[in-house]
């Protein structure tokens, strides 16, 4: 008997303006074209629609001030509040494409100066993605793209630190679960590079989901 297939849990990470949202939407469309309308779902963190998400949104738009530790825990709580939905979708065979996840949580807060070990602790035990694709772009190039600078973290110096942290987080991810691609090329080229890594997961997975980290 074939083992039970579940959906794959795919995460796209990157700096602000790296093209994650565009690519996540394109990837979901592609998976739906292959496997049907109900086979894939787009998720995004922070999910600004929940009660916690609304606090995060206000913070990012500089409408409230929160201690660095407090906002870090809210970002993490925003992921935890969606864990049961993630697990239910994966078990139902739905592949999740997620725009940012715990790697952003750690990279951004550590870039602000919080200790790395403290940053990873609250996300310990979250469902581990089967694959994370990091859309790599220099902050200088990201800055040239439209819309940069509107939100709290969209500053070149901070983004430089975030990029260094993303690279070191990636080095600690074993078994090919972290893949980096050059996000400076055209939308079509980036789409192709992402698909090369995602295609092996397009039928879902049979392994059970582990916990981070
Ligand atoms: P986005 O909606 O993808 O543009 O993300 C909003 C901003 O919040 C972006 O600058 C990245 C940052 N961010 C995303 N997740 C986290 C997190 O868990 N912790 C912290 N400190 N920042 C995050
Ligand atoms: Na942003
Ligand atoms: Na985005």
JSON list of C-alpha atoms and ligand atoms in Angstrom, two decimals:
[
{"chain": "A", "resi": 1, "resn": "UNK", "atom": "CA", "xyz": [0.00, 0.00, 0.00]},
{"chain": "A", "resi": 2, "resn": "UNK", "atom": "CA", "xyz": [1.31, 3.46, -0.88]},
{"chain": "A", "resi": 3, "resn": "UNK", "atom": "CA", "xyz": [2.07, 5.63, 2.12]},
{"chain": "A", "resi": 4, "resn": "UNK", "atom": "CA", "xyz": [-0.20, 8.59, 2.77]},
{"chain": "A", "resi": 5, "resn": "UNK", "atom": "CA", "xyz": [0.73, 11.65, 0.70]},
{"chain": "A", "resi": 6, "resn": "UNK", "atom": "CA", "xyz": [0.55, 15.07, 2.25]},
{"chain": "A", "resi": 7, "resn": "UNK", "atom": "CA", "xyz": [1.01, 18.52, 0.76]},
{"chain": "A", "resi": 8, "resn": "UNK", "atom": "CA", "xyz": [4.49, 20.01, 0.64]},
{"chain": "A", "resi": 9, "resn": "UNK", "atom": "CA", "xyz": [5.42, 22.98, 2.80]},
{"chain": "A", "resi": 10, "resn": "UNK", "atom": "CA", "xyz": [7.40, 25.42, 0.65]},
{"chain": "A", "resi": 11, "resn": "UNK", "atom": "CA", "xyz": [8.72, 28.75, 1.96]},
{"chain": "A", "resi": 12, "resn": "UNK", "atom": "CA", "xyz": [10.09, 31.70, 0.02]},
{"chain": "A", "resi": 13, "resn": "UNK", "atom": "CA", "xyz": [12.41, 33.99, 1.97]},
{"chain": "A", "resi": 14, "resn": "UNK", "atom": "CA", "xyz": [14.33, 37.11, 1.06]},
{"chain": "A", "resi": 15, "resn": "UNK", "atom": "CA", "xyz": [14.95, 40.76, 1.73]},
{"chain": "A", "resi": 16, "resn": "UNK", "atom": "CA", "xyz": [12.23, 43.34, 1.23]},
{"chain": "A", "resi": 17, "resn": "UNK", "atom": "CA", "xyz": [11.66, 43.93, -2.52]},
{"chain": "A", "resi": 18, "resn": "UNK", "atom": "CA", "xyz": [13.30, 40.63, -3.48]},
{"chain": "A", "resi": 19, "resn": "UNK", "atom": "CA", "xyz": [10.18, 39.59, -5.42]},
{"chain": "A", "resi": 20, "resn": "UNK", "atom": "CA", "xyz": [8.89, 36.97, -2.96]},
{"chain": "A", "resi": 21, "resn": "UNK", "atom": "CA", "xyz": [5.23, 37.91, -3.17]},
{"chain": "A", "resi": 22, "resn": "UNK", "atom": "CA", "xyz": [5.18, 37.93, -6.98]},
{"chain": "A", "resi": 23, "resn": "UNK", "atom": "CA", "xyz": [7.02, 34.61, -7.11]},
{"chain": "A", "resi": 24, "resn": "UNK", "atom": "CA", "xyz": [4.88, 32.99, -4.39]},
{"chain": "A", "resi": 25, "resn": "UNK", "atom": "CA", "xyz": [1.70, 33.88, -6.32]},
{"chain": "A", "resi": 26, "resn": "UNK", "atom": "CA", "xyz": [3.21, 32.58, -9.59]},
{"chain": "A", "resi": 27, "resn": "UNK", "atom": "CA", "xyz": [4.26, 29.35, -7.91]},
{"chain": "A", "resi": 28, "resn": "UNK", "atom": "CA", "xyz": [0.79, 28.71, -6.48]},
{"chain": "A", "resi": 29, "resn": "UNK", "atom": "CA", "xyz": [-0.75, 29.30, -9.94]},
{"chain": "A", "resi": 30, "resn": "UNK", "atom": "CA", "xyz": [1.67, 26.87, -11.50]},
{"chain": "A", "resi": 31, "resn": "UNK", "atom": "CA", "xyz": [0.97, 24.16, -8.92]},
{"chain": "A", "resi": 32, "resn": "UNK", "atom": "CA", "xyz": [-2.79, 24.64, -9.36]},
{"chain": "A", "resi": 33, "resn": "UNK", "atom": "CA", "xyz": [-2.43, 24.33, -13.13]},
{"chain": "A", "resi": 34, "resn": "UNK", "atom": "CA", "xyz": [-0.66, 21.00, -12.66]},
{"chain": "A", "resi": 35, "resn": "UNK", "atom": "CA", "xyz": [-2.62, 19.47, -9.79]},
{"chain": "A", "resi": 36, "resn": "UNK", "atom": "CA", "xyz": [-5.95, 21.31, -9.70]},
{"chain": "A", "resi": 37, "resn": "UNK", "atom": "CA", "xyz": [-7.51, 24.36, -8.09]},
{"chain": "A", "resi": 38, "resn": "UNK", "atom": "CA", "xyz": [-7.58, 22.93, -4.55]},
{"chain": "A", "resi": 39, "resn": "UNK", "atom": "CA", "xyz": [-4.07, 21.49, -4.58]},
{"chain": "A", "resi": 40, "resn": "UNK", "atom": "CA", "xyz": [-2.11, 24.55, -3.42]},
{"chain": "A", "resi": 41, "resn": "UNK", "atom": "CA", "xyz": [-2.55, 27.53, -1.16]},
{"chain": "A", "resi": 42, "resn": "UNK", "atom": "CA", "xyz": [-0.70, 30.82, -0.64]},
{"chain": "A", "resi": 43, "resn": "UNK", "atom": "CA", "xyz": [0.18, 31.89, 2.90]},
{"chain": "A", "resi": 44, "resn": "UNK", "atom": "CA", "xyz": [2.02, 34.94, 4.07]},
{"chain": "A", "resi": 45, "resn": "UNK", "atom": "CA", "xyz": [3.76, 35.93, 7.28]},
{"chain": "A", "resi": 46, "resn": "UNK", "atom": "CA", "xyz": [3.18, 38.24, 8.95]},
{"chain": "A", "resi": 47, "resn": "UNK", "atom": "CA", "xyz": [-0.52, 37.50, 8.46]},
{"chain": "A", "resi": 48, "resn": "UNK", "atom": "CA", "xyz": [-1.77, 41.02, 9.16]},
{"chain": "A", "resi": 49, "resn": "UNK", "atom": "CA", "xyz": [-5.45, 39.99, 9.32]},
{"chain": "A", "resi": 50, "resn": "UNK", "atom": "CA", "xyz": [-5.46, 38.40, 12.80]},
{"chain": "A", "resi": 51, "resn": "UNK", "atom": "CA", "xyz": [-5.63, 40.35, 16.07]},
{"chain": "A", "resi": 52, "resn": "UNK", "atom": "CA", "xyz": [-1.89, 39.83, 16.58]},
{"chain": "A", "resi": 53, "resn": "UNK", "atom": "CA", "xyz": [-1.29, 40.59, 12.90]},
{"chain": "A", "resi": 54, "resn": "UNK", "atom": "CA", "xyz": [-3.00, 43.97, 13.27]},
{"chain": "A", "resi": 55, "resn": "UNK", "atom": "CA", "xyz": [-0.56, 44.90, 16.06]},
{"chain": "A", "resi": 56, "resn": "UNK", "atom": "CA", "xyz": [2.34, 43.84, 13.83]},
{"chain": "A", "resi": 57, "resn": "UNK", "atom": "CA", "xyz": [0.93, 45.88, 10.93]},
{"chain": "A", "resi": 58, "resn": "UNK", "atom": "CA", "xyz": [0.65, 48.99, 13.10]},
{"chain": "A", "resi": 59, "resn": "UNK", "atom": "CA", "xyz": [4.23, 48.47, 14.28]},
{"chain": "A", "resi": 60, "resn": "UNK", "atom": "CA", "xyz": [5.59, 48.05, 10.75]},
{"chain": "A", "resi": 61, "resn": "UNK", "atom": "CA", "xyz": [3.81, 51.22, 9.65]},
{"chain": "A", "resi": 62, "resn": "UNK", "atom": "CA", "xyz": [5.31, 53.01, 12.70]},
{"chain": "A", "resi": 63, "resn": "UNK", "atom": "CA", "xyz": [1.90, 53.64, 14.21]},
{"chain": "A", "resi": 64, "resn": "UNK", "atom": "CA", "xyz": [2.93, 52.12, 17.54]},
{"chain": "A", "resi": 65, "resn": "UNK", "atom": "CA", "xyz": [6.19, 51.55, 19.38]},
{"chain": "A", "resi": 66, "resn": "UNK", "atom": "CA", "xyz": [7.00, 48.17, 20.89]},
{"chain": "A", "resi": 67, "resn": "UNK", "atom": "CA", "xyz": [10.07, 46.82, 22.66]},
{"chain": "A", "resi": 68, "resn": "UNK", "atom": "CA", "xyz": [12.19, 44.69, 20.27]},
{"chain": "A", "resi": 69, "resn": "UNK", "atom": "CA", "xyz": [11.56, 41.55, 22.35]},
{"chain": "A", "resi": 70, "resn": "UNK", "atom": "CA", "xyz": [7.82, 42.15, 22.40]},
{"chain": "A", "resi": 71, "resn": "UNK", "atom": "CA", "xyz": [7.46, 42.54, 18.64]},
{"chain": "A", "resi": 72, "resn": "UNK", "atom": "CA", "xyz": [9.69, 39.50, 18.10]},
{"chain": "A", "resi": 73, "resn": "UNK", "atom": "CA", "xyz": [7.35, 37.38, 20.22]},
{"chain": "A", "resi": 74, "resn": "UNK", "atom": "CA", "xyz": [4.30, 38.77, 18.42]},
{"chain": "A", "resi": 75, "resn": "UNK", "atom": "CA", "xyz": [5.75, 37.78, 15.03]},
{"chain": "A", "resi": 76, "resn": "UNK", "atom": "CA", "xyz": [6.37, 34.29, 16.42]},
{"chain": "A", "resi": 77, "resn": "UNK", "atom": "CA", "xyz": [2.90, 34.10, 17.99]},
{"chain": "A", "resi": 78, "resn": "UNK", "atom": "CA", "xyz": [1.44, 35.08, 14.60]},
{"chain": "A", "resi": 79, "resn": "UNK", "atom": "CA", "xyz": [3.07, 31.94, 13.15]},
{"chain": "A", "resi": 80, "resn": "UNK", "atom": "CA", "xyz": [1.97, 29.71, 16.04]},
{"chain": "A", "resi": 81, "resn": "UNK", "atom": "CA", "xyz": [-1.65, 30.83, 15.74]},
{"chain": "A", "resi": 82, "resn": "UNK", "atom": "CA", "xyz": [-1.70, 29.42, 12.20]},
{"chain": "A", "resi": 83, "resn": "UNK", "atom": "CA", "xyz": [0.04, 26.08, 12.91]},
{"chain": "A", "resi": 84, "resn": "UNK", "atom": "CA", "xyz": [-3.16, 24.05, 13.19]},
{"chain": "A", "resi": 85, "resn": "UNK", "atom": "CA", "xyz": [-4.35, 25.45, 9.85]},
{"chain": "A", "resi": 86, "resn": "UNK", "atom": "CA", "xyz": [-0.97, 24.62, 8.25]},
{"chain": "A", "resi": 87, "resn": "UNK", "atom": "CA", "xyz": [-1.02, 21.06, 9.59]},
{"chain": "A", "resi": 88, "resn": "UNK", "atom": "CA", "xyz": [-4.64, 20.53, 8.52]},
{"chain": "A", "resi": 89, "resn": "UNK", "atom": "CA", "xyz": [-3.95, 21.73, 4.97]},
{"chain": "A", "resi": 90, "resn": "UNK", "atom": "CA", "xyz": [-0.81, 19.62, 4.60]},
{"chain": "A", "resi": 91, "resn": "UNK", "atom": "CA", "xyz": [-2.66, 16.54, 5.90]},
{"chain": "A", "resi": 92, "resn": "UNK", "atom": "CA", "xyz": [-5.45, 17.22, 3.39]},
{"chain": "A", "resi": 93, "resn": "UNK", "atom": "CA", "xyz": [-2.88, 17.04, 0.59]},
{"chain": "A", "resi": 94, "resn": "UNK", "atom": "CA", "xyz": [-2.72, 20.79, -0.01]},
{"chain": "A", "resi": 95, "resn": "UNK", "atom": "CA", "xyz": [0.72, 22.21, -0.78]},
{"chain": "A", "resi": 96, "resn": "UNK", "atom": "CA", "xyz": [1.43, 25.47, 1.04]},
{"chain": "A", "resi": 97, "resn": "UNK", "atom": "CA", "xyz": [3.57, 28.18, -0.52]},
{"chain": "A", "resi": 98, "resn": "UNK", "atom": "CA", "xyz": [4.48, 30.58, 2.25]},
{"chain": "A", "resi": 99, "resn": "UNK", "atom": "CA", "xyz": [5.78, 34.12, 1.74]},
{"chain": "A", "resi": 100, "resn": "UNK", "atom": "CA", "xyz": [8.25, 34.48, 4.69]},
{"chain": "A", "resi": 101, "resn": "UNK", "atom": "CA", "xyz": [8.46, 32.32, 7.84]},
{"chain": "A", "resi": 102, "resn": "UNK", "atom": "CA", "xyz": [10.55, 31.87, 10.98]},
{"chain": "A", "resi": 103, "resn": "UNK", "atom": "CA", "xyz": [13.78, 32.58, 9.07]},
{"chain": "A", "resi": 104, "resn": "UNK", "atom": "CA", "xyz": [12.63, 36.19, 8.61]},
{"chain": "A", "resi": 105, "resn": "UNK", "atom": "CA", "xyz": [11.74, 36.25, 12.29]},
{"chain": "A", "resi": 106, "resn": "UNK", "atom": "CA", "xyz": [15.24, 35.34, 13.30]},
{"chain": "A", "resi": 107, "resn": "UNK", "atom": "CA", "xyz": [17.10, 37.34, 10.64]},
{"chain": "A", "resi": 108, "resn": "UNK", "atom": "CA", "xyz": [15.29, 40.63, 11.25]},
{"chain": "A", "resi": 109, "resn": "UNK", "atom": "CA", "xyz": [15.36, 40.54, 15.05]},
{"chain": "A", "resi": 110, "resn": "UNK", "atom": "CA", "xyz": [19.00, 39.39, 15.23]},
{"chain": "A", "resi": 111, "resn": "UNK", "atom": "CA", "xyz": [19.88, 42.17, 12.75]},
{"chain": "A", "resi": 112, "resn": "UNK", "atom": "CA", "xyz": [18.37, 44.64, 15.21]},
{"chain": "A", "resi": 113, "resn": "UNK", "atom": "CA", "xyz": [20.76, 43.30, 17.86]},
{"chain": "A", "resi": 114, "resn": "UNK", "atom": "CA", "xyz": [18.84, 40.66, 19.81]},
{"chain": "A", "resi": 115, "resn": "UNK", "atom": "CA", "xyz": [20.89, 37.54, 20.66]},
{"chain": "A", "resi": 116, "resn": "UNK", "atom": "CA", "xyz": [20.57, 34.86, 17.96]},
{"chain": "A", "resi": 117, "resn": "UNK", "atom": "CA", "xyz": [19.79, 32.02, 20.41]},
{"chain": "A", "resi": 118, "resn": "UNK", "atom": "CA", "xyz": [17.07, 34.08, 22.03]},
{"chain": "A", "resi": 119, "resn": "UNK", "atom": "CA", "xyz": [15.59, 34.83, 18.60]},
{"chain": "A", "resi": 120, "resn": "UNK", "atom": "CA", "xyz": [15.27, 31.22, 17.46]},
{"chain": "A", "resi": 121, "resn": "UNK", "atom": "CA", "xyz": [13.79, 29.94, 20.74]},
{"chain": "A", "resi": 122, "resn": "UNK", "atom": "CA", "xyz": [10.10, 30.93, 20.36]},
{"chain": "A", "resi": 123, "resn": "UNK", "atom": "CA", "xyz": [9.89, 29.38, 16.87]},
{"chain": "A", "resi": 124, "resn": "UNK", "atom": "CA", "xyz": [11.33, 26.07, 18.05]},
{"chain": "A", "resi": 125, "resn": "UNK", "atom": "CA", "xyz": [8.84, 23.30, 17.18]},
{"chain": "A", "resi": 126, "resn": "UNK", "atom": "CA", "xyz": [7.02, 25.12, 14.36]},
{"chain": "A", "resi": 127, "resn": "UNK", "atom": "CA", "xyz": [6.41, 22.88, 11.32]},
{"chain": "A", "resi": 128, "resn": "UNK", "atom": "CA", "xyz": [9.69, 22.67, 9.40]},
{"chain": "A", "resi": 129, "resn": "UNK", "atom": "CA", "xyz": [9.37, 23.56, 5.71]},
{"chain": "A", "resi": 130, "resn": "UNK", "atom": "CA", "xyz": [10.26, 20.80, 3.26]},
{"chain": "A", "resi": 131, "resn": "UNK", "atom": "CA", "xyz": [12.03, 23.46, 1.20]},
{"chain": "A", "resi": 132, "resn": "UNK", "atom": "CA", "xyz": [12.97, 27.09, 1.69]},
{"chain": "A", "resi": 133, "resn": "UNK", "atom": "CA", "xyz": [14.08, 29.07, -1.35]},
{"chain": "A", "resi": 134, "resn": "UNK", "atom": "CA", "xyz": [16.00, 32.22, -0.48]},
{"chain": "A", "resi": 135, "resn": "UNK", "atom": "CA", "xyz": [15.68, 34.92, -3.13]},
{"chain": "A", "resi": 136, "resn": "UNK", "atom": "CA", "xyz": [19.06, 36.57, -2.84]},
{"chain": "A", "resi": 137, "resn": "UNK", "atom": "CA", "xyz": [19.48, 40.21, -3.79]},
{"chain": "A", "resi": 138, "resn": "UNK", "atom": "CA", "xyz": [21.84, 42.94, -2.63]},
{"chain": "A", "resi": 139, "resn": "UNK", "atom": "CA", "xyz": [20.11, 45.69, -0.62]},
{"chain": "A", "resi": 140, "resn": "UNK", "atom": "CA", "xyz": [21.49, 48.22, -3.11]},
{"chain": "A", "resi": 141, "resn": "UNK", "atom": "CA", "xyz": [19.62, 46.54, -5.97]},
{"chain": "A", "resi": 142, "resn": "UNK", "atom": "CA", "xyz": [16.51, 45.99, -3.82]},
{"chain": "A", "resi": 143, "resn": "UNK", "atom": "CA", "xyz": [16.44, 49.69, -3.03]},
{"chain": "A", "resi": 144, "resn": "UNK", "atom": "CA", "xyz": [16.20, 50.56, -6.73]},
{"chain": "A", "resi": 145, "resn": "UNK", "atom": "CA", "xyz": [12.93, 48.62, -6.97]},
{"chain": "A", "resi": 146, "resn": "UNK", "atom": "CA", "xyz": [9.65, 50.46, -6.36]},
{"chain": "A", "resi": 147, "resn": "UNK", "atom": "CA", "xyz": [8.14, 51.01, -2.92]},
{"chain": "A", "resi": 148, "resn": "UNK", "atom": "CA", "xyz": [11.32, 50.63, -0.88]},
{"chain": "A", "resi": 149, "resn": "UNK", "atom": "CA", "xyz": [11.49, 52.75, 2.24]},
{"chain": "A", "resi": 150, "resn": "UNK", "atom": "CA", "xyz": [7.84, 52.89, 3.20]},
{"chain": "A", "resi": 151, "resn": "UNK", "atom": "CA", "xyz": [8.00, 50.54, 6.17]},
{"chain": "A", "resi": 152, "resn": "UNK", "atom": "CA", "xyz": [10.06, 50.37, 9.33]},
{"chain": "A", "resi": 153, "resn": "UNK", "atom": "CA", "xyz": [12.66, 47.80, 8.26]},
{"chain": "A", "resi": 154, "resn": "UNK", "atom": "CA", "xyz": [13.12, 49.00, 4.69]},
{"chain": "A", "resi": 155, "resn": "UNK", "atom": "CA", "xyz": [16.48, 50.68, 5.25]},
{"chain": "A", "resi": 156, "resn": "UNK", "atom": "CA", "xyz": [19.59, 49.66, 3.37]},
{"chain": "A", "resi": 157, "resn": "UNK", "atom": "CA", "xyz": [21.88, 49.29, 6.39]},
{"chain": "A", "resi": 158, "resn": "UNK", "atom": "CA", "xyz": [19.48, 47.03, 8.29]},
{"chain": "A", "resi": 159, "resn": "UNK", "atom": "CA", "xyz": [18.77, 45.00, 5.15]},
{"chain": "A", "resi": 160, "resn": "UNK", "atom": "CA", "xyz": [22.52, 44.43, 4.73]},
{"chain": "A", "resi": 161, "resn": "UNK", "atom": "CA", "xyz": [22.66, 42.88, 8.21]},
{"chain": "A", "resi": 162, "resn": "UNK", "atom": "CA", "xyz": [19.51, 40.86, 7.53]},
{"chain": "A", "resi": 163, "resn": "UNK", "atom": "CA", "xyz": [21.10, 39.41, 4.38]},
{"chain": "A", "resi": 164, "resn": "UNK", "atom": "CA", "xyz": [24.21, 38.29, 6.29]},
{"chain": "A", "resi": 165, "resn": "UNK", "atom": "CA", "xyz": [21.97, 36.60, 8.87]},
{"chain": "A", "resi": 166, "resn": "UNK", "atom": "CA", "xyz": [19.87, 34.86, 6.23]},
{"chain": "A", "resi": 167, "resn": "UNK", "atom": "CA", "xyz": [23.06, 33.44, 4.72]},
{"chain": "A", "resi": 168, "resn": "UNK", "atom": "CA", "xyz": [24.25, 32.11, 8.07]},
{"chain": "A", "resi": 169, "resn": "UNK", "atom": "CA", "xyz": [20.82, 30.63, 8.88]},
{"chain": "A", "resi": 170, "resn": "UNK", "atom": "CA", "xyz": [20.90, 28.89, 5.49]},
{"chain": "A", "resi": 171, "resn": "UNK", "atom": "CA", "xyz": [24.30, 27.35, 6.20]},
{"chain": "A", "resi": 172, "resn": "UNK", "atom": "CA", "xyz": [22.84, 25.65, 9.27]},
{"chain": "A", "resi": 173, "resn": "UNK", "atom": "CA", "xyz": [19.96, 24.08, 7.32]},
{"chain": "A", "resi": 174, "resn": "UNK", "atom": "CA", "xyz": [20.82, 20.51, 6.38]},
{"chain": "A", "resi": 175, "resn": "UNK", "atom": "CA", "xyz": [19.75, 18.11, 3.66]},
{"chain": "A", "resi": 176, "resn": "UNK", "atom": "CA", "xyz": [19.12, 20.59, 0.84]},
{"chain": "A", "resi": 177, "resn": "UNK", "atom": "CA", "xyz": [16.20, 22.14, 2.68]},
{"chain": "A", "resi": 178, "resn": "UNK", "atom": "CA", "xyz": [17.58, 25.63, 2.05]},
{"chain": "A", "resi": 179, "resn": "UNK", "atom": "CA", "xyz": [18.30, 26.76, -1.51]},
{"chain": "A", "resi": 180, "resn": "UNK", "atom": "CA", "xyz": [19.55, 30.16, -2.57]},
{"chain": "A", "resi": 181, "resn": "UNK", "atom": "CA", "xyz": [18.87, 31.68, -5.96]},
{"chain": "A", "resi": 182, "resn": "UNK", "atom": "CA", "xyz": [19.90, 34.92, -7.65]},
{"chain": "A", "resi": 183, "resn": "UNK", "atom": "CA", "xyz": [16.85, 37.19, -7.47]},
{"chain": "A", "resi": 184, "resn": "UNK", "atom": "CA", "xyz": [18.36, 40.01, -9.53]},
{"chain": "A", "resi": 185, "resn": "UNK", "atom": "CA", "xyz": [17.39, 38.54, -12.92]},
{"chain": "A", "resi": 186, "resn": "UNK", "atom": "CA", "xyz": [14.03, 38.82, -14.71]},
{"chain": "A", "resi": 187, "resn": "UNK", "atom": "CA", "xyz": [10.78, 37.58, -13.14]},
{"chain": "A", "resi": 188, "resn": "UNK", "atom": "CA", "xyz": [10.75, 34.70, -15.67]},
{"chain": "A", "resi": 189, "resn": "UNK", "atom": "CA", "xyz": [14.34, 33.68, -14.89]},
{"chain": "A", "resi": 190, "resn": "UNK", "atom": "CA", "xyz": [13.70, 33.72, -11.14]},
{"chain": "A", "resi": 191, "resn": "UNK", "atom": "CA", "xyz": [10.50, 31.72, -11.67]},
{"chain": "A", "resi": 192, "resn": "UNK", "atom": "CA", "xyz": [12.47, 29.10, -13.58]},
{"chain": "A", "resi": 193, "resn": "UNK", "atom": "CA", "xyz": [15.17, 28.91, -10.90]},
{"chain": "A", "resi": 194, "resn": "UNK", "atom": "CA", "xyz": [12.56, 28.47, -8.15]},
{"chain": "A", "resi": 195, "resn": "UNK", "atom": "CA", "xyz": [10.73, 25.79, -10.11]},
{"chain": "A", "resi": 196, "resn": "UNK", "atom": "CA", "xyz": [13.91, 23.74, -10.48]},
{"chain": "A", "resi": 197, "resn": "UNK", "atom": "CA", "xyz": [13.89, 23.32, -6.70]},
{"chain": "A", "resi": 198, "resn": "UNK", "atom": "CA", "xyz": [10.12, 22.99, -6.23]},
{"chain": "A", "resi": 199, "resn": "UNK", "atom": "CA", "xyz": [9.39, 20.52, -9.03]},
{"chain": "A", "resi": 200, "resn": "UNK", "atom": "CA", "xyz": [10.54, 17.46, -6.99]},
{"chain": "A", "resi": 201, "resn": "UNK", "atom": "CA", "xyz": [7.86, 18.43, -4.41]},
{"chain": "A", "resi": 202, "resn": "UNK", "atom": "CA", "xyz": [5.06, 19.03, -6.90]},
{"chain": "A", "resi": 203, "resn": "UNK", "atom": "CA", "xyz": [3.47, 15.65, -6.08]},
{"chain": "A", "resi": 204, "resn": "UNK", "atom": "CA", "xyz": [3.55, 16.37, -2.35]},
{"chain": "A", "resi": 205, "resn": "UNK", "atom": "CA", "xyz": [5.53, 14.42, 0.25]},
{"chain": "A", "resi": 206, "resn": "UNK", "atom": "CA", "xyz": [5.29, 11.14, 2.15]},
{"chain": "A", "resi": 207, "resn": "UNK", "atom": "CA", "xyz": [7.67, 11.95, 5.03]},
{"chain": "A", "resi": 208, "resn": "UNK", "atom": "CA", "xyz": [6.23, 13.30, 8.27]},
{"chain": "A", "resi": 209, "resn": "UNK", "atom": "CA", "xyz": [6.68, 16.95, 9.15]},
{"chain": "A", "resi": 210, "resn": "UNK", "atom": "CA", "xyz": [9.50, 17.74, 11.59]},
{"chain": "A", "resi": 211, "resn": "UNK", "atom": "CA", "xyz": [9.72, 20.62, 14.01]},
{"chain": "A", "resi": 212, "resn": "UNK", "atom": "CA", "xyz": [12.13, 23.56, 13.64]},
{"chain": "A", "resi": 213, "resn": "UNK", "atom": "CA", "xyz": [15.15, 23.83, 14.34]},
{"chain": "B", "resi": 1, "resn": "LIG", "atom": "P1", "xyz": [6.32, 41.86, 4.33]},
{"chain": "B", "resi": 1, "resn": "LIG", "atom": "O1", "xyz": [4.86, 41.97, 4.68]},
{"chain": "B", "resi": 1, "resn": "LIG", "atom": "O2", "xyz": [6.70, 40.54, 3.72]},
{"chain": "B", "resi": 1, "resn": "LIG", "atom": "O3", "xyz": [6.81, 43.06, 3.55]},
{"chain": "B", "resi": 1, "resn": "LIG", "atom": "O4", "xyz": [7.10, 41.88, 5.74]},
{"chain": "B", "resi": 1, "resn": "LIG", "atom": "C1", "xyz": [6.99, 42.97, 6.58]},
{"chain": "B", "resi": 1, "resn": "LIG", "atom": "C2", "xyz": [8.30, 43.32, 7.23]},
{"chain": "B", "resi": 1, "resn": "LIG", "atom": "O5", "xyz": [8.43, 42.60, 8.46]},
{"chain": "B", "resi": 1, "resn": "LIG", "atom": "C3", "xyz": [9.54, 43.04, 6.43]},
{"chain": "B", "resi": 1, "resn": "LIG", "atom": "O6", "xyz": [10.42, 44.15, 6.58]},
{"chain": "B", "resi": 1, "resn": "LIG", "atom": "C4", "xyz": [10.12, 41.82, 7.08]},
{"chain": "B", "resi": 1, "resn": "LIG", "atom": "C5", "xyz": [9.68, 41.92, 8.49]},
{"chain": "B", "resi": 1, "resn": "LIG", "atom": "N1", "xyz": [9.44, 40.64, 9.14]},
{"chain": "B", "resi": 1, "resn": "LIG", "atom": "C6", "xyz": [8.75, 39.60, 8.65]},
{"chain": "B", "resi": 1, "resn": "LIG", "atom": "N2", "xyz": [8.65, 38.61, 9.54]},
{"chain": "B", "resi": 1, "resn": "LIG", "atom": "C7", "xyz": [9.32, 39.04, 10.64]},
{"chain": "B", "resi": 1, "resn": "LIG", "atom": "C8", "xyz": [9.55, 38.48, 11.92]},
{"chain": "B", "resi": 1, "resn": "LIG", "atom": "O7", "xyz": [9.15, 37.35, 12.24]},
{"chain": "B", "resi": 1, "resn": "LIG", "atom": "N3", "xyz": [10.26, 39.24, 12.80]},
{"chain": "B", "resi": 1, "resn": "LIG", "atom": "C9", "xyz": [10.72, 40.49, 12.49]},
{"chain": "B", "resi": 1, "resn": "LIG", "atom": "N4", "xyz": [11.40, 41.17, 13.42]},
{"chain": "B", "resi": 1, "resn": "LIG", "atom": "N5", "xyz": [10.51, 41.04, 11.30]},
{"chain": "B", "resi": 1, "resn": "LIG", "atom": "C10", "xyz": [9.81, 40.33, 10.39]},
{"chain": "B", "resi": 2, "resn": "LIG", "atom": "NA1", "xyz": [8.03, 44.78, 3.17]},
{"chain": "B", "resi": 3, "resn": "LIG", "atom": "NA1", "xyz": [6.39, 40.99, -0.23]}
]
